[in-house]
Short mmCIF file of C-alpha atoms in Angstrom, two decimals:
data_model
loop_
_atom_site.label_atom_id
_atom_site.label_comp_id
_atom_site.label_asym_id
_atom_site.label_seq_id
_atom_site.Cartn_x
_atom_site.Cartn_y
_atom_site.Cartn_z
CA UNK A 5 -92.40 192.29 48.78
CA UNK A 6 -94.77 193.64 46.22
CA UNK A 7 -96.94 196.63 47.96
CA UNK A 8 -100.30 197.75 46.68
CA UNK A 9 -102.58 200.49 47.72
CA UNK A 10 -106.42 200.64 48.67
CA UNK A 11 -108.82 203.04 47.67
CA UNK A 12 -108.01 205.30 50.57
CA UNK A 13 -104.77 205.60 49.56
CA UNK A 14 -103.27 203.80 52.45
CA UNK A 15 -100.25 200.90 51.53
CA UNK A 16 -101.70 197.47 52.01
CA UNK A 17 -99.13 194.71 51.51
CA UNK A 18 -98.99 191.19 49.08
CA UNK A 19 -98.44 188.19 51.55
CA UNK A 20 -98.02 186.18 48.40
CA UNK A 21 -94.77 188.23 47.70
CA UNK A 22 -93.22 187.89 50.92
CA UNK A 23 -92.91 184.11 50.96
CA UNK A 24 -89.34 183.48 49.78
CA UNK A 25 -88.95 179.99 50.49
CA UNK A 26 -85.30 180.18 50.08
CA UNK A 27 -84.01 183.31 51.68
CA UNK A 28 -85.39 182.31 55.25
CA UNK A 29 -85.92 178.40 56.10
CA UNK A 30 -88.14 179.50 58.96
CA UNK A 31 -91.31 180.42 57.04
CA UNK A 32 -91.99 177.65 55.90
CA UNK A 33 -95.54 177.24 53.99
CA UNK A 34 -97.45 173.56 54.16
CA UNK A 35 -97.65 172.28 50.74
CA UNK A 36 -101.13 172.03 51.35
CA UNK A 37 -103.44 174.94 49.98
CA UNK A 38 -107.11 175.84 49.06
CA UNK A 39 -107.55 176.46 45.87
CA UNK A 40 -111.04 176.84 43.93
CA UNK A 41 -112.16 173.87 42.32
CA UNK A 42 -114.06 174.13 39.28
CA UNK A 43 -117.33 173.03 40.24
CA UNK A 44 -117.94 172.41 43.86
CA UNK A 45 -116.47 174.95 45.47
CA UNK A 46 -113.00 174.26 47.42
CA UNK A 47 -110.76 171.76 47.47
CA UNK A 48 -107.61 171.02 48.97
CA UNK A 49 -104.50 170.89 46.37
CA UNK A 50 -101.15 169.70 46.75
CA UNK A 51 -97.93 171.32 45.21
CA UNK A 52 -98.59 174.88 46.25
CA UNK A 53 -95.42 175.80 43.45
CA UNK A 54 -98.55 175.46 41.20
CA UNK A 55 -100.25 178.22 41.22
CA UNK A 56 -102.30 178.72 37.81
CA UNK A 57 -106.07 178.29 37.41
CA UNK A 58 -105.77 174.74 36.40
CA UNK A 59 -104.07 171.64 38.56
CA UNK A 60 -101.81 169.83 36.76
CA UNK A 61 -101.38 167.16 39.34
CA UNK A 62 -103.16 163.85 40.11
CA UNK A 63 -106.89 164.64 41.20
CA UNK A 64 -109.09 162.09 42.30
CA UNK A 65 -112.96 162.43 42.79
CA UNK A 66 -114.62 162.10 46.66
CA UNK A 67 -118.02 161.66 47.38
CA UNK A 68 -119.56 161.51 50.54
CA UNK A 69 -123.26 162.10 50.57
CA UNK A 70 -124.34 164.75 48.54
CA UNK A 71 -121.10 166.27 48.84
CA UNK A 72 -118.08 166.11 45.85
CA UNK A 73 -114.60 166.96 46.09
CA UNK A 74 -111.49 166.98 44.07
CA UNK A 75 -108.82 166.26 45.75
CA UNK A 76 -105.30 166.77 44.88
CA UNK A 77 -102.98 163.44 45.39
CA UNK A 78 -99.50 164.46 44.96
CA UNK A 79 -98.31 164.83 48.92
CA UNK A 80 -97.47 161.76 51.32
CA UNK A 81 -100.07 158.96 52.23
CA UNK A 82 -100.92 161.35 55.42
CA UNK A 83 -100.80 164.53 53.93
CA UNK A 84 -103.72 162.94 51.26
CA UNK A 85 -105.85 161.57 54.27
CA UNK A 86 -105.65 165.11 55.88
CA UNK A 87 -106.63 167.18 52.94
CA UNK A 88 -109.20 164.75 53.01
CA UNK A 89 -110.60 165.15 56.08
CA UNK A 90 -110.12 168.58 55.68
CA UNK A 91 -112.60 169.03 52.31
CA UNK A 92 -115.24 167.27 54.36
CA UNK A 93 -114.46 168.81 57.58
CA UNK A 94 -114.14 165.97 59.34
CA UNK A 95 -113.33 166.43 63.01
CA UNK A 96 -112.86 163.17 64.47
CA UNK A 97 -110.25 160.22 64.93
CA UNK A 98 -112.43 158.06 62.87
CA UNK A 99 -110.94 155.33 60.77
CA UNK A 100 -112.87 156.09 57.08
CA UNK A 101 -111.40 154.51 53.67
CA UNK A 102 -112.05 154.59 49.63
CA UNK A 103 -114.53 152.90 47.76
CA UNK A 104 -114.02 152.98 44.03
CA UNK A 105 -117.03 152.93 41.59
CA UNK A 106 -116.22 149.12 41.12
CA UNK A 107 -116.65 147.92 44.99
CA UNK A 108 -113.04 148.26 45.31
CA UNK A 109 -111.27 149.30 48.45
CA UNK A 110 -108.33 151.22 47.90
CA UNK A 111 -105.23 152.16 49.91
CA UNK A 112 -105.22 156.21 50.23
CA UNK A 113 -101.91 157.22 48.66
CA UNK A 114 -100.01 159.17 45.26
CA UNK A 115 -100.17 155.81 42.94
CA UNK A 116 -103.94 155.21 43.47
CA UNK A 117 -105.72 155.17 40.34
CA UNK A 118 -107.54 158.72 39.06
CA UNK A 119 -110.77 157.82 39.53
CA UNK A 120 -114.44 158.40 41.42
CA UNK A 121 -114.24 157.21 44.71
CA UNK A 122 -116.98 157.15 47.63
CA UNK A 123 -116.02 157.98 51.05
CA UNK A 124 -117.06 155.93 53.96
CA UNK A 125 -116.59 156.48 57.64
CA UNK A 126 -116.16 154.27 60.66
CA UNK A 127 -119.65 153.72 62.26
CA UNK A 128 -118.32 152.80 65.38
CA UNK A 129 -118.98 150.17 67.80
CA UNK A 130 -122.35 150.47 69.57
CA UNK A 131 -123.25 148.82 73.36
CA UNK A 132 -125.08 149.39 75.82
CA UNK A 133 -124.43 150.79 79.37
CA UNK A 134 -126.89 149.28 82.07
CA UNK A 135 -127.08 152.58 84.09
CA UNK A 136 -128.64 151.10 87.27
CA UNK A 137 -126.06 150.00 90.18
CA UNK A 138 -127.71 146.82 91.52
CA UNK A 139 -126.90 144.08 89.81
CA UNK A 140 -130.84 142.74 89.82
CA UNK A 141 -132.20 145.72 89.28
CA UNK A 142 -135.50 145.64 87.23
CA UNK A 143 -136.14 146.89 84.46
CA UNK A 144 -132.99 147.70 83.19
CA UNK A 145 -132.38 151.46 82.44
CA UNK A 146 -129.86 151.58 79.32
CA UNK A 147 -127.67 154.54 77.31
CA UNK A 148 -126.22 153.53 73.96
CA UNK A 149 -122.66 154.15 73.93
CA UNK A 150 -120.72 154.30 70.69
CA UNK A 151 -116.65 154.01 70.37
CA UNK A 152 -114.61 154.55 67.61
CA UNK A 153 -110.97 153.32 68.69
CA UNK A 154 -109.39 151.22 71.72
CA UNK A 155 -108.59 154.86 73.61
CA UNK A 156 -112.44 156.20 73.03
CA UNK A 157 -112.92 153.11 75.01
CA UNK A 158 -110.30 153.35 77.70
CA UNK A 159 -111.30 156.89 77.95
CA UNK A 160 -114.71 156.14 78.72
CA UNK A 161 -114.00 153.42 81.09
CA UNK A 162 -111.22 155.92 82.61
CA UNK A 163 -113.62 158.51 82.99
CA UNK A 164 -116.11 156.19 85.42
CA UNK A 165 -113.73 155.22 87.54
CA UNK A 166 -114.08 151.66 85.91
CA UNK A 167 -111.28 149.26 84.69
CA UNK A 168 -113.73 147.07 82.61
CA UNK A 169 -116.91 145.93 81.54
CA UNK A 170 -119.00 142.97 82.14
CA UNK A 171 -121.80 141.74 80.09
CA UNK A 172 -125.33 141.78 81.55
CA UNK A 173 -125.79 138.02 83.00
CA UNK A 174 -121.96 136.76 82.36
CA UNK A 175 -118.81 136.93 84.17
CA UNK A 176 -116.46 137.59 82.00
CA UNK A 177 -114.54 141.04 82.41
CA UNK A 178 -114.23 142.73 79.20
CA UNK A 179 -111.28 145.69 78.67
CA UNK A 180 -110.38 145.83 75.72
CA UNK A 181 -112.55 146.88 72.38
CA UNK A 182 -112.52 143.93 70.44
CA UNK A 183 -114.36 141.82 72.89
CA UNK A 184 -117.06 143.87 72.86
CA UNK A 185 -120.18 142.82 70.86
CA UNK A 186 -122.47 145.29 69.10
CA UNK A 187 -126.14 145.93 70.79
CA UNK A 188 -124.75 143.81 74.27
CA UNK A 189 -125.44 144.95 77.61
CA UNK A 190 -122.60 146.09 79.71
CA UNK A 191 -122.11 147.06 83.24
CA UNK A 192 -119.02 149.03 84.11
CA UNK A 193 -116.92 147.46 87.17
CA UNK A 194 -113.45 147.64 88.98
CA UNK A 195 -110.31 144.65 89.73
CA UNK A 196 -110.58 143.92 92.98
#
């Protein structure tokens, strides 16, 4: 462990230096780590053996909105997806992918070409919730509900009390995502 001193004389001490990887297999250290990148601030990098000024791994390019990244490409499939909802901050179980500057969807993982790509991310599926409990009621009082994945939606209908959904004016019990369409009107209900 490599100790240095502050101003005030006091002993301040280099975590850097105390991260043996092989003496202890108990601290271990993600291979994930910020680094700066050169023009947009920081980035996620992979291959944290690396640790001069400039990444000699595979970088790719990420846009999304006005925002850049580089991202470093060297880990697993996951570990690439995380740093990249990491660099964008990303808080959410949304489904996003890469769009290359040539329209081209691309699977996220070490082999994908070194190139621009533009981030998009899952808008969700939008409905709406009739909010009245009479069946006839008029007029109709409505709250847009968005869901991102099959639990958001069981969730939700968990949450009510409900066990599915029934479009405004049909019969059919809905209760699971994919039958839902986009914009419909839905009233929440239980199996009887």
């Amino acid at each position: 462990m490599v100790k240095s001193y502050f101003k005030n004389g006091r002993p301040s001490q280099n975590i850097e230096g105390s991260l043996d990887h092989d003496a202890e297999p108990a601290l271990e250290v993600s291979p994930l780590r910020w680094r700066p990148a050169p023009r947009n601030g920081w980035s996620w990098h992979f291959n944290s053996a690396e640790r001069s000024d400039s990444f000699k791994g595979r970088v790719i390019s990420v846009k999304w909105g006005d925002k850049t990244k580089r991202i470093g490409i060297d880990g697993t499939a996951e570990d690439i997806k995380e740093a990249i909802k990491s660099a964008f901050m990303l808080r959410t179980k949304r489904a996003f992918w890469l769009e290359d500057e040539n329209g081209i969807v691309r699977a996220v993982d070490r082999d994908m070409p070194l190139r621009n790509y533009t981030l998009h991310v899952d808008e969700g599926l939008t409905i709406k919730i009739c909010m009245s409990e009479e069946a006839d009621a008029l007029p109709v009082q409505t709250e847009d509900k968005t869901f991102y994945s099959e639990d958001d939606f069981h969730d939700f209908l968990s949450h009510r009390g409900w066990t599915y959904l029934r479009e405004k004016n049909t019969y059919r019990s809905i209760d699971r995502m994919d039958e839902l369409c986009a914009g419909a009107v839905y009233r929440g209900g239980n199996y009887s």
